[in-house]
Each structure stands twice: as C-alpha cells, then as structure tokens.
Tab-separated table of C-alpha atoms in Angstrom:
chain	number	residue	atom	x	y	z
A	884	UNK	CA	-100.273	10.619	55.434
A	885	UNK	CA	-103.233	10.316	58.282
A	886	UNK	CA	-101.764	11.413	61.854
A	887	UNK	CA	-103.084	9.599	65.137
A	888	UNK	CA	-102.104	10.652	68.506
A	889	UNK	CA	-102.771	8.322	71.066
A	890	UNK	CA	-102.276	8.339	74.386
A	891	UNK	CA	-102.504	4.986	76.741
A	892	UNK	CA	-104.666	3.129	76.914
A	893	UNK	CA	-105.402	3.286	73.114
A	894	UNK	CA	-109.262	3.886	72.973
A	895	UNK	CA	-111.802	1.970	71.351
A	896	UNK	CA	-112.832	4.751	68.935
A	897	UNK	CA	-108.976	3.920	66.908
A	898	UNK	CA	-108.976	0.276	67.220
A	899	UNK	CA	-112.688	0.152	65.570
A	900	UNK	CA	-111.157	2.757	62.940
A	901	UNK	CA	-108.002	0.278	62.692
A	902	UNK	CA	-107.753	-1.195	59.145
A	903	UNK	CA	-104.874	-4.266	58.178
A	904	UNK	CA	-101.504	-2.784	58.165
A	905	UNK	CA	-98.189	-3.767	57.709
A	906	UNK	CA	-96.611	-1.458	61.098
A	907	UNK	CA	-93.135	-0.233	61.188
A	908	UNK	CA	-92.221	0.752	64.889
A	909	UNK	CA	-89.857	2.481	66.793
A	910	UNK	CA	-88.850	6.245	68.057
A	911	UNK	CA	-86.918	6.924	64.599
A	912	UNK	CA	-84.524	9.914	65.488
A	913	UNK	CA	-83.401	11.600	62.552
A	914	UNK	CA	-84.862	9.098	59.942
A	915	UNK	CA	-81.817	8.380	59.145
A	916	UNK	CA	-79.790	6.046	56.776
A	917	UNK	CA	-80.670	2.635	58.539
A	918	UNK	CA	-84.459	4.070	59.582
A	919	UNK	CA	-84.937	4.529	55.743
A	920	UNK	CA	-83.545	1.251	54.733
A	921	UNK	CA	-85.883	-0.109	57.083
A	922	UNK	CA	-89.010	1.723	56.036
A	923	UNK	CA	-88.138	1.369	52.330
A	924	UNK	CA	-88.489	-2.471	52.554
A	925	UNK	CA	-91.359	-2.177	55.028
A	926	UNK	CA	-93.097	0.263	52.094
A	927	UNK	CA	-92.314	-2.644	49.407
A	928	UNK	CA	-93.506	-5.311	51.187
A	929	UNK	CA	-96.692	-3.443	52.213
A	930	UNK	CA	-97.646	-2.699	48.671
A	931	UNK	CA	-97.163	-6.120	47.565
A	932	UNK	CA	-99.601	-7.516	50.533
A	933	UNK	CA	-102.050	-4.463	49.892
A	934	UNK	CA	-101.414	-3.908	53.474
A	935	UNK	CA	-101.577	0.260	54.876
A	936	UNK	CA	-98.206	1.273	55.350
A	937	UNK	CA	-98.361	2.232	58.950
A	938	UNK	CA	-95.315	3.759	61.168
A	939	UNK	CA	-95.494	3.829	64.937
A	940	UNK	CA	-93.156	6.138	66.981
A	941	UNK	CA	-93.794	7.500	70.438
A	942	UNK	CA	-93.159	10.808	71.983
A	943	UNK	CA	-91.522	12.279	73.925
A	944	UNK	CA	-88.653	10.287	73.804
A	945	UNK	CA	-88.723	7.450	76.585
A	946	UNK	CA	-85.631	8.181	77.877
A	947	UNK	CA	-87.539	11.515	79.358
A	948	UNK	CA	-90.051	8.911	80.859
A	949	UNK	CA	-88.298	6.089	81.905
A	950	UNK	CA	-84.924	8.068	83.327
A	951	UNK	CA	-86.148	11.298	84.176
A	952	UNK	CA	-83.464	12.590	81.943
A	953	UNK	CA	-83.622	15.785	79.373
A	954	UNK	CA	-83.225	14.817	75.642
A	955	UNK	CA	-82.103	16.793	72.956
A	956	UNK	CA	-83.184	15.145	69.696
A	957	UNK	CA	-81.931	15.386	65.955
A	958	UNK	CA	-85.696	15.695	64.566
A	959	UNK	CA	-88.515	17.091	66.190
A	960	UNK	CA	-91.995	15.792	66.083
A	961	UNK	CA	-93.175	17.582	63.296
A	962	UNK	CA	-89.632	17.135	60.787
A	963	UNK	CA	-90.181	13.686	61.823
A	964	UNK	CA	-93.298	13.235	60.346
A	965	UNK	CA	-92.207	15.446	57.260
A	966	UNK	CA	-89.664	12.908	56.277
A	967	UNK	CA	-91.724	10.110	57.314
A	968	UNK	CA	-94.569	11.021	54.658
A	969	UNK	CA	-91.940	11.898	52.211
A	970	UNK	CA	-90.828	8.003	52.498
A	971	UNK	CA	-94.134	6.587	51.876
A	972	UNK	CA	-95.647	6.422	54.917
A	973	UNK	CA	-99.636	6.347	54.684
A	974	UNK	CA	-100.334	6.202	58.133
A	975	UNK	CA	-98.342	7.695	61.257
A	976	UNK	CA	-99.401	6.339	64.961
A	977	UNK	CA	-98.038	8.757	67.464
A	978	UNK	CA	-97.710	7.434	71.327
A	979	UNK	CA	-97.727	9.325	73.806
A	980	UNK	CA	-95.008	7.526	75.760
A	981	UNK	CA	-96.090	8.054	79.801
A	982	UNK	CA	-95.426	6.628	82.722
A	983	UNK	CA	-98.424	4.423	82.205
A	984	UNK	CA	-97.456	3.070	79.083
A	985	UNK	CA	-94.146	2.589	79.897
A	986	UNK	CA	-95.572	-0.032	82.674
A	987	UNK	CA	-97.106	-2.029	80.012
A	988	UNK	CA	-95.947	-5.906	80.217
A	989	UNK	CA	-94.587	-7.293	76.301
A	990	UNK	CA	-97.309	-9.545	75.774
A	991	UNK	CA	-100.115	-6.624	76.534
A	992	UNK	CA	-98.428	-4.125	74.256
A	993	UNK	CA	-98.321	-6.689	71.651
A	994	UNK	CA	-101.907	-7.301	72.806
A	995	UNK	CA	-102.920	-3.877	72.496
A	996	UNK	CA	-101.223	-2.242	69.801
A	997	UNK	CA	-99.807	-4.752	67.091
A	998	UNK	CA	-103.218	-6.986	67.421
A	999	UNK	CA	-105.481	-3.983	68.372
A	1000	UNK	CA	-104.621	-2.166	65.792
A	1001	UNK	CA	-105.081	-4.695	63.136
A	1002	UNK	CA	-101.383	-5.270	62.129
A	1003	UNK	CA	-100.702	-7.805	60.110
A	1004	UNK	CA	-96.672	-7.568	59.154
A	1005	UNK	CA	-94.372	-6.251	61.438
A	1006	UNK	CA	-91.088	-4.695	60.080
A	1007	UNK	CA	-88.555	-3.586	62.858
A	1008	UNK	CA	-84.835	-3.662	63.586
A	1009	UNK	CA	-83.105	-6.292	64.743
A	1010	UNK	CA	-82.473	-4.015	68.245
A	1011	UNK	CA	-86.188	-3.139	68.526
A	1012	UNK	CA	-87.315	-3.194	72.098
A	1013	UNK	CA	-90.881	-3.142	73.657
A	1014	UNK	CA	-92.942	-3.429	77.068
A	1015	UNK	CA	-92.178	-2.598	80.724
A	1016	UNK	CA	-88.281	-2.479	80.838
A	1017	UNK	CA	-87.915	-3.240	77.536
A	1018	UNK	CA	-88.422	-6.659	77.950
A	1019	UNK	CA	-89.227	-7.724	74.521
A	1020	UNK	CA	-87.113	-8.132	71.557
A	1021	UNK	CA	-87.655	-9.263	67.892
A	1022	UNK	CA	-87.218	-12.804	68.492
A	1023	UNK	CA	-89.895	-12.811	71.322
A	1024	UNK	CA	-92.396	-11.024	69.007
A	1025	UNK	CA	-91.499	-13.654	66.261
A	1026	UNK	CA	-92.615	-16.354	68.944
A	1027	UNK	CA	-95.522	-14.501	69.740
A	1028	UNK	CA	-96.604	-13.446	65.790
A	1029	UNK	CA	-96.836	-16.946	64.916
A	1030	UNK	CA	-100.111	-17.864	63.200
A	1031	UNK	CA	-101.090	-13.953	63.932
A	1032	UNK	CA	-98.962	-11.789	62.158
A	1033	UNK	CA	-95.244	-11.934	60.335
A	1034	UNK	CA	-92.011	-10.658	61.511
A	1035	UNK	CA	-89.150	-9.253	59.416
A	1036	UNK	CA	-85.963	-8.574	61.476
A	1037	UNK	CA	-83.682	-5.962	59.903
A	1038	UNK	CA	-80.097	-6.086	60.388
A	1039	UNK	CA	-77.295	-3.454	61.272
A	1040	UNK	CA	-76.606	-0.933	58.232
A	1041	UNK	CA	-73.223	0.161	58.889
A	1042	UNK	CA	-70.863	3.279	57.569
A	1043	UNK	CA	-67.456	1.602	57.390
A	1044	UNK	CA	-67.040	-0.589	61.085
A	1045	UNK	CA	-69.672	1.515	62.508
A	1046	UNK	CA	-73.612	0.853	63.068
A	1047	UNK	CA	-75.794	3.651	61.409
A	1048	UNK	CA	-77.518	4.813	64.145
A	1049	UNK	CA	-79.461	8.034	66.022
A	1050	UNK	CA	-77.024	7.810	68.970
A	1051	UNK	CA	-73.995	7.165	66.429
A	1052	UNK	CA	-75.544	10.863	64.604
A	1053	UNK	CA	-75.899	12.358	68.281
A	1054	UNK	CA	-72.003	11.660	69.132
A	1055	UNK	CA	-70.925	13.461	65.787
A	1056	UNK	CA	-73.205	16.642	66.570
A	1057	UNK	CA	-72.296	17.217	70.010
A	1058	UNK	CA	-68.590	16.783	69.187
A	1059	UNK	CA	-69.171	19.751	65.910
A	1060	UNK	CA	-68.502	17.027	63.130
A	1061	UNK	CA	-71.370	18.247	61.198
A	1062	UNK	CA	-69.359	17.377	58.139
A	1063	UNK	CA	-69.373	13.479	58.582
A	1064	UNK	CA	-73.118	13.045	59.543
A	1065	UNK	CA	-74.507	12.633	55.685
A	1066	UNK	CA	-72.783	9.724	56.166
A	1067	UNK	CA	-75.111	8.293	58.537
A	1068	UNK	CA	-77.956	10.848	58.193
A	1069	UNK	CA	-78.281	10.704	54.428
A	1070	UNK	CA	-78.691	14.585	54.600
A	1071	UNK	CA	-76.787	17.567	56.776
A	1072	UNK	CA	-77.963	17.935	60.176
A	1073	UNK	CA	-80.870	20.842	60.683
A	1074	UNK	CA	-83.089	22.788	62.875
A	1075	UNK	CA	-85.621	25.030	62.658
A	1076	UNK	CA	-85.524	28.292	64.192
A	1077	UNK	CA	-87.262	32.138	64.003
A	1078	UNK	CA	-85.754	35.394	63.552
A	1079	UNK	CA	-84.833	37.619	66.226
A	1080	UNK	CA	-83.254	40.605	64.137
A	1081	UNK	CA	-81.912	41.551	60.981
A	1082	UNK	CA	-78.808	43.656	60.465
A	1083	UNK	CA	-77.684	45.225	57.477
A	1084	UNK	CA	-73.585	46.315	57.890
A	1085	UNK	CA	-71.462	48.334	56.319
A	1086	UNK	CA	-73.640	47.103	52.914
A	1087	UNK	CA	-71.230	44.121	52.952
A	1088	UNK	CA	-72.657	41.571	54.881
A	1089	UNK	CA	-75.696	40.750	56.331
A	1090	UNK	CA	-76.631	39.554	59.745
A	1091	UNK	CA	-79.227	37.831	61.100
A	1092	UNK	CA	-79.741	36.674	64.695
A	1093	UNK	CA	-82.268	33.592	65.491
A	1094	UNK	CA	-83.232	31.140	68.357
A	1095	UNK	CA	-83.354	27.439	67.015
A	1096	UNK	CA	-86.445	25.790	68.532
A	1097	UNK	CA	-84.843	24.217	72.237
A	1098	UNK	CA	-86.182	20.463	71.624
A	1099	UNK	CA	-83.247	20.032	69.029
A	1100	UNK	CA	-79.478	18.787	69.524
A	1101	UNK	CA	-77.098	21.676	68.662
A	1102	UNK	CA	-73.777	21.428	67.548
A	1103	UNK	CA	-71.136	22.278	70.392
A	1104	UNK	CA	-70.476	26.129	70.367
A	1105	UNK	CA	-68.110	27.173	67.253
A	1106	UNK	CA	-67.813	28.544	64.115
A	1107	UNK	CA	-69.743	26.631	61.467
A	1108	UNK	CA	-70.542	26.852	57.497
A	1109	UNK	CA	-73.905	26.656	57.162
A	1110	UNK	CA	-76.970	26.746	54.470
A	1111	UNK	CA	-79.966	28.883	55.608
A	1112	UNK	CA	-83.383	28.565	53.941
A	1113	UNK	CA	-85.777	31.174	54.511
A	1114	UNK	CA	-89.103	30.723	52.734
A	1115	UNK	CA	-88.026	30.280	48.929
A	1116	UNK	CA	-84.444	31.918	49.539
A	1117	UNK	CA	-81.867	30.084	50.240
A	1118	UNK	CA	-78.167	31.088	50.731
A	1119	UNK	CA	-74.729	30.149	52.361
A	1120	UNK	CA	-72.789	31.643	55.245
A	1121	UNK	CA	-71.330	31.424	58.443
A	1122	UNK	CA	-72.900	30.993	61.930
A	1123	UNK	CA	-71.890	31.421	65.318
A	1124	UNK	CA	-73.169	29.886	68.390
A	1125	UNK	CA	-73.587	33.068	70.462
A	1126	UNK	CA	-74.095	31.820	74.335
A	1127	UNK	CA	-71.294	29.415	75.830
A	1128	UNK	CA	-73.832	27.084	76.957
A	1129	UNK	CA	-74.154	24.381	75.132
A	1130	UNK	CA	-77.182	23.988	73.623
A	1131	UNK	CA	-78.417	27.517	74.405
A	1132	UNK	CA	-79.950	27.670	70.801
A	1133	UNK	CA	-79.130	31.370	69.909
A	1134	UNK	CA	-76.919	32.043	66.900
A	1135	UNK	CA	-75.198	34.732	65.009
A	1136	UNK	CA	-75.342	34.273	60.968
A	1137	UNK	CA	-73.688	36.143	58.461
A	1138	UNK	CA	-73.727	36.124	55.222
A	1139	UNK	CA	-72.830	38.036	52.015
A	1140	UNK	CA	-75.677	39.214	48.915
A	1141	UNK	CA	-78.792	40.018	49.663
A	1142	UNK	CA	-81.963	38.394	51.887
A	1143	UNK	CA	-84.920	39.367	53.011
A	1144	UNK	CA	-85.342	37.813	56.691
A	1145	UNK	CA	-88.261	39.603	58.688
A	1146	UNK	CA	-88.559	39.795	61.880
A	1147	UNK	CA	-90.287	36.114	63.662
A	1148	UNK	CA	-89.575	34.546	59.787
A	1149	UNK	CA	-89.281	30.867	60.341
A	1150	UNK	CA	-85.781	29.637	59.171
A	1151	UNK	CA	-84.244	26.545	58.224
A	1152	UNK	CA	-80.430	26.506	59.382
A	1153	UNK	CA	-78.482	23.385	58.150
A	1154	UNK	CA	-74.459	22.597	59.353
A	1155	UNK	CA	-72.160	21.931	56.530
A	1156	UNK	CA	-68.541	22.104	57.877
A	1157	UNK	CA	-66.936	23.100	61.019
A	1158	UNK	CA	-64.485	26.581	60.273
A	1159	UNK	CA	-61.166	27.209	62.034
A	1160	UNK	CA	-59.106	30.052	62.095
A	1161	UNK	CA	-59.392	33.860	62.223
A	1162	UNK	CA	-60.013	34.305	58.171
A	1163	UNK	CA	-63.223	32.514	59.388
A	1164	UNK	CA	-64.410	34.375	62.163
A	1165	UNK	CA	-67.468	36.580	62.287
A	1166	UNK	CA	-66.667	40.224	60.849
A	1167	UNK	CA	-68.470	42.422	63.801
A	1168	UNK	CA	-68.322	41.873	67.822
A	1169	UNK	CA	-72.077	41.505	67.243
A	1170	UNK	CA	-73.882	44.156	64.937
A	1171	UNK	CA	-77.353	42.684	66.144
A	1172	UNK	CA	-76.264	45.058	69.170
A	1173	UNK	CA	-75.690	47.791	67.365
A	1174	UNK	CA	-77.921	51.269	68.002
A	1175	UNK	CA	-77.520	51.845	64.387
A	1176	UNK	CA	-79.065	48.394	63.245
A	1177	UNK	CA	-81.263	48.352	60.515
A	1178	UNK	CA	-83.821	45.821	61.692
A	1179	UNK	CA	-86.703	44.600	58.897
C-alpha cells in the first residue's frame, strides 16, 4: 500500500501522479465492522473496474479542528493504516485536516479531491459528510457525480438494534465494556505502548509497568483481563490502570510464566474482560516501586 500525505491545497505534483481510482473516504476510527463491510465491497468493485483501490481519511481528527476539542481515538494513524493495507487497500490518501481545509465549500472539495485526483467510483456510507460545515452528503455527491463519476451509498450495519459505529465502540470503552466491543470492532480493543520496568516477584509473577501511547482511548480505570504481545511472545494476565485520571495511560500488568520485556520494548496490550472482586486484584501494592526490583 503507497502512503500520501497531503496537506491543503493538494499540490500539483499528486494530482499529475493521480491515476483512476475507485476512492473510499472517510476518518475510519477503528476500522471496524461497518468500515470493513464498506471497504470490502469498495475492494470488489474496484477489481472488477480495474480501478486503484484508493482510501482517503484525514488527520487529526476534525473534531480537533473544527471544535477545538481533544480526541482520544480507538486507532492511531499508523494501526490505521496497518489494518487498512491488511483489507486490500492499494493506495492510502492521508489529509491533513486544518483549518484551511475545513473552510473548503462541497462543490470545491469534490472539485479538488474526488475529480483532482482522478476518482472514478466513489464508495462511502450512507452518513458520509464533506465541505465547510459538513454541508455535503451522499445524495448531493450523487447529483454532482453524474456523467463524472459513480456513487455507491452504503447502509447502516447494525449489532442487534444498534448502528456499528466508531462512536458506538467509543461509548463501550470509556464505560470498561471491553468484552462487548468484538461485536462491533470485529477484534478486542488495543493500544500500543513501551515498557517502563520489569519486575520479577517472589518468582511467581511477573510485572511489568508501561505507558500506552496518549493519542488512544483507554478504558475507564479498573481491573481488566488482558492479552499482551511483546515482539513474538505473547501471554495473558491482568492489568491495572495505575493513575485515577482517566486516560492517564500508565498501567500495572501482571502476569504468571515467564517473559522477557526489556526496558523501552514496544508492547501490544489488548482488553479482554473487565475483573471484579478481590480474587482478581493485583498481588503487590506496586512491586515496580520496589528497591529490590529486578529491572531487565
């Protein structure tokens, strides 16, 4: 999959390199269950036009832009485009979404970056919104496709009475119901995080304290099963969100057999289940504090 950042206005050096694409867009948080349905019918339909499977997403999220407002988001950038290219995706156009670009009129962005960039197929959901105050929707770029380029509208995917969807995924993480986001995720919620220390204690369990990267919406503080990958080992435990704050992004994990976690190792931490009850609760006050630790 070929990256392209580009940042408003799109420069003549892409649109020349532009080639006929069928373009999925939208900010696709979490690729989730709906976002794949999506971009699996966007992927067949490309193939059968012999169009390049392109993807357009913007960052950072336009909420940030548009509201002034912090957001926390279930994927990153990069884990973004990991499970974007693991979909199908041949090409990924990243926007830099600014305060210039989020003063761009409907018709101009369709002007500019469904035209521009050579698109010839447009696959969206049915909610997709464009242009200075989100003006346009999928039945004003159907109008405006016609004779240039051809629309497919995707409906609601649903989990029982409720619409799959990022903000859906969002509720369920902030409220610690890790366990009912494959649902609606397809997969458990994740982050990506480095090691701060590693503890060995008592020769029964094993500790390891980390800071999750702080662009990625954490679970509310709790006691949580969890799977941690850590290069090619990967292993089960129990973490613990170790600052009140929400959101604060350092945890606690504990586990029992034996892993090697050096120090600044980048670690994959997924949520499985939220844990109740003392039988459940972390076996030290915090042996990552320890003056005896045993750090690798």
């Amino acid at each position: 999959m070929k990256t392209i950042q580009i940042t408003h206005p799109v420069s003549e050096v892409v649109l020349s390199k532009a080639k006929p694409c069928l373009l999925a867009p939208g900010f696709f948080d979490g690729v989730h269950l709906g976002h794949r349905h999506l971009l699996q019918t966007a992927r067949e339909i490309a193939k059968r036009k012999k169009l390049t499977f392109a993807v357009m997403t913007f960052f950072p999220h336009p909420r940030q832009i548009v509201h002034g407002a912090s957001v926390k988001v279930l994927t990153p950038l990069a884990v973004k485009a990991e499970r974007l290219q693991k979909l199908g995706v041949e090409k990924l156009y990243v926007i830099r979404f600014d305060s210039g670009f989020a003063r761009l009129s409907s018709e101009k962005f369709v002007k500019q970056y469904i035209l521009g960039l050579k698109c010839k197929h447009v696959v969206a959901g049915y909610d997709f919104r464009y242009g200075c105050k989100a003006q346009g929707h999928m039945e004003r770029l159907t109008r405006t496709g016609r004779g240039k380029f051809a629309v497919i509208t995707i409906p609601k995917i649903t989990y029982g009475q409720e619409k799959i969807s990022s903000t859906a995924i969002r509720r369920l993480v902030s409220l610690g119901k890790v366990d009912r986001i494959p649902h609606y995720l397809g997969s458990y919620h994740e982050a990506i995080g480095t090691v701060k220390s590693f503890t060995l204690f008592h020769g029964k369990y094993q500790f390891i304290k980390m800071m999750v990267d702080q662009d990625v919406l954490l679970p509310k503080p709790g006691v949580y099963q969890i799977e941690l990958n850590i290069g090619q080992q990967s292993c089960k435990g129990v973490c613990h969100q170790i600052s009140t704050f929400v959101n604060s992004g350092e945890f606690l994990v504990q586990i029992s057999g034996s892993l090697v976690a050096p120090t600044e190792q980048r670690v994959r931490l997924r949520w499985i289940q939220p844990l109740f009850g003392k039988e459940h609760e972390i076996h030290s006050r915090d042996p990552c504090f320890a003056e005896e630790e045993f750090i690798i």
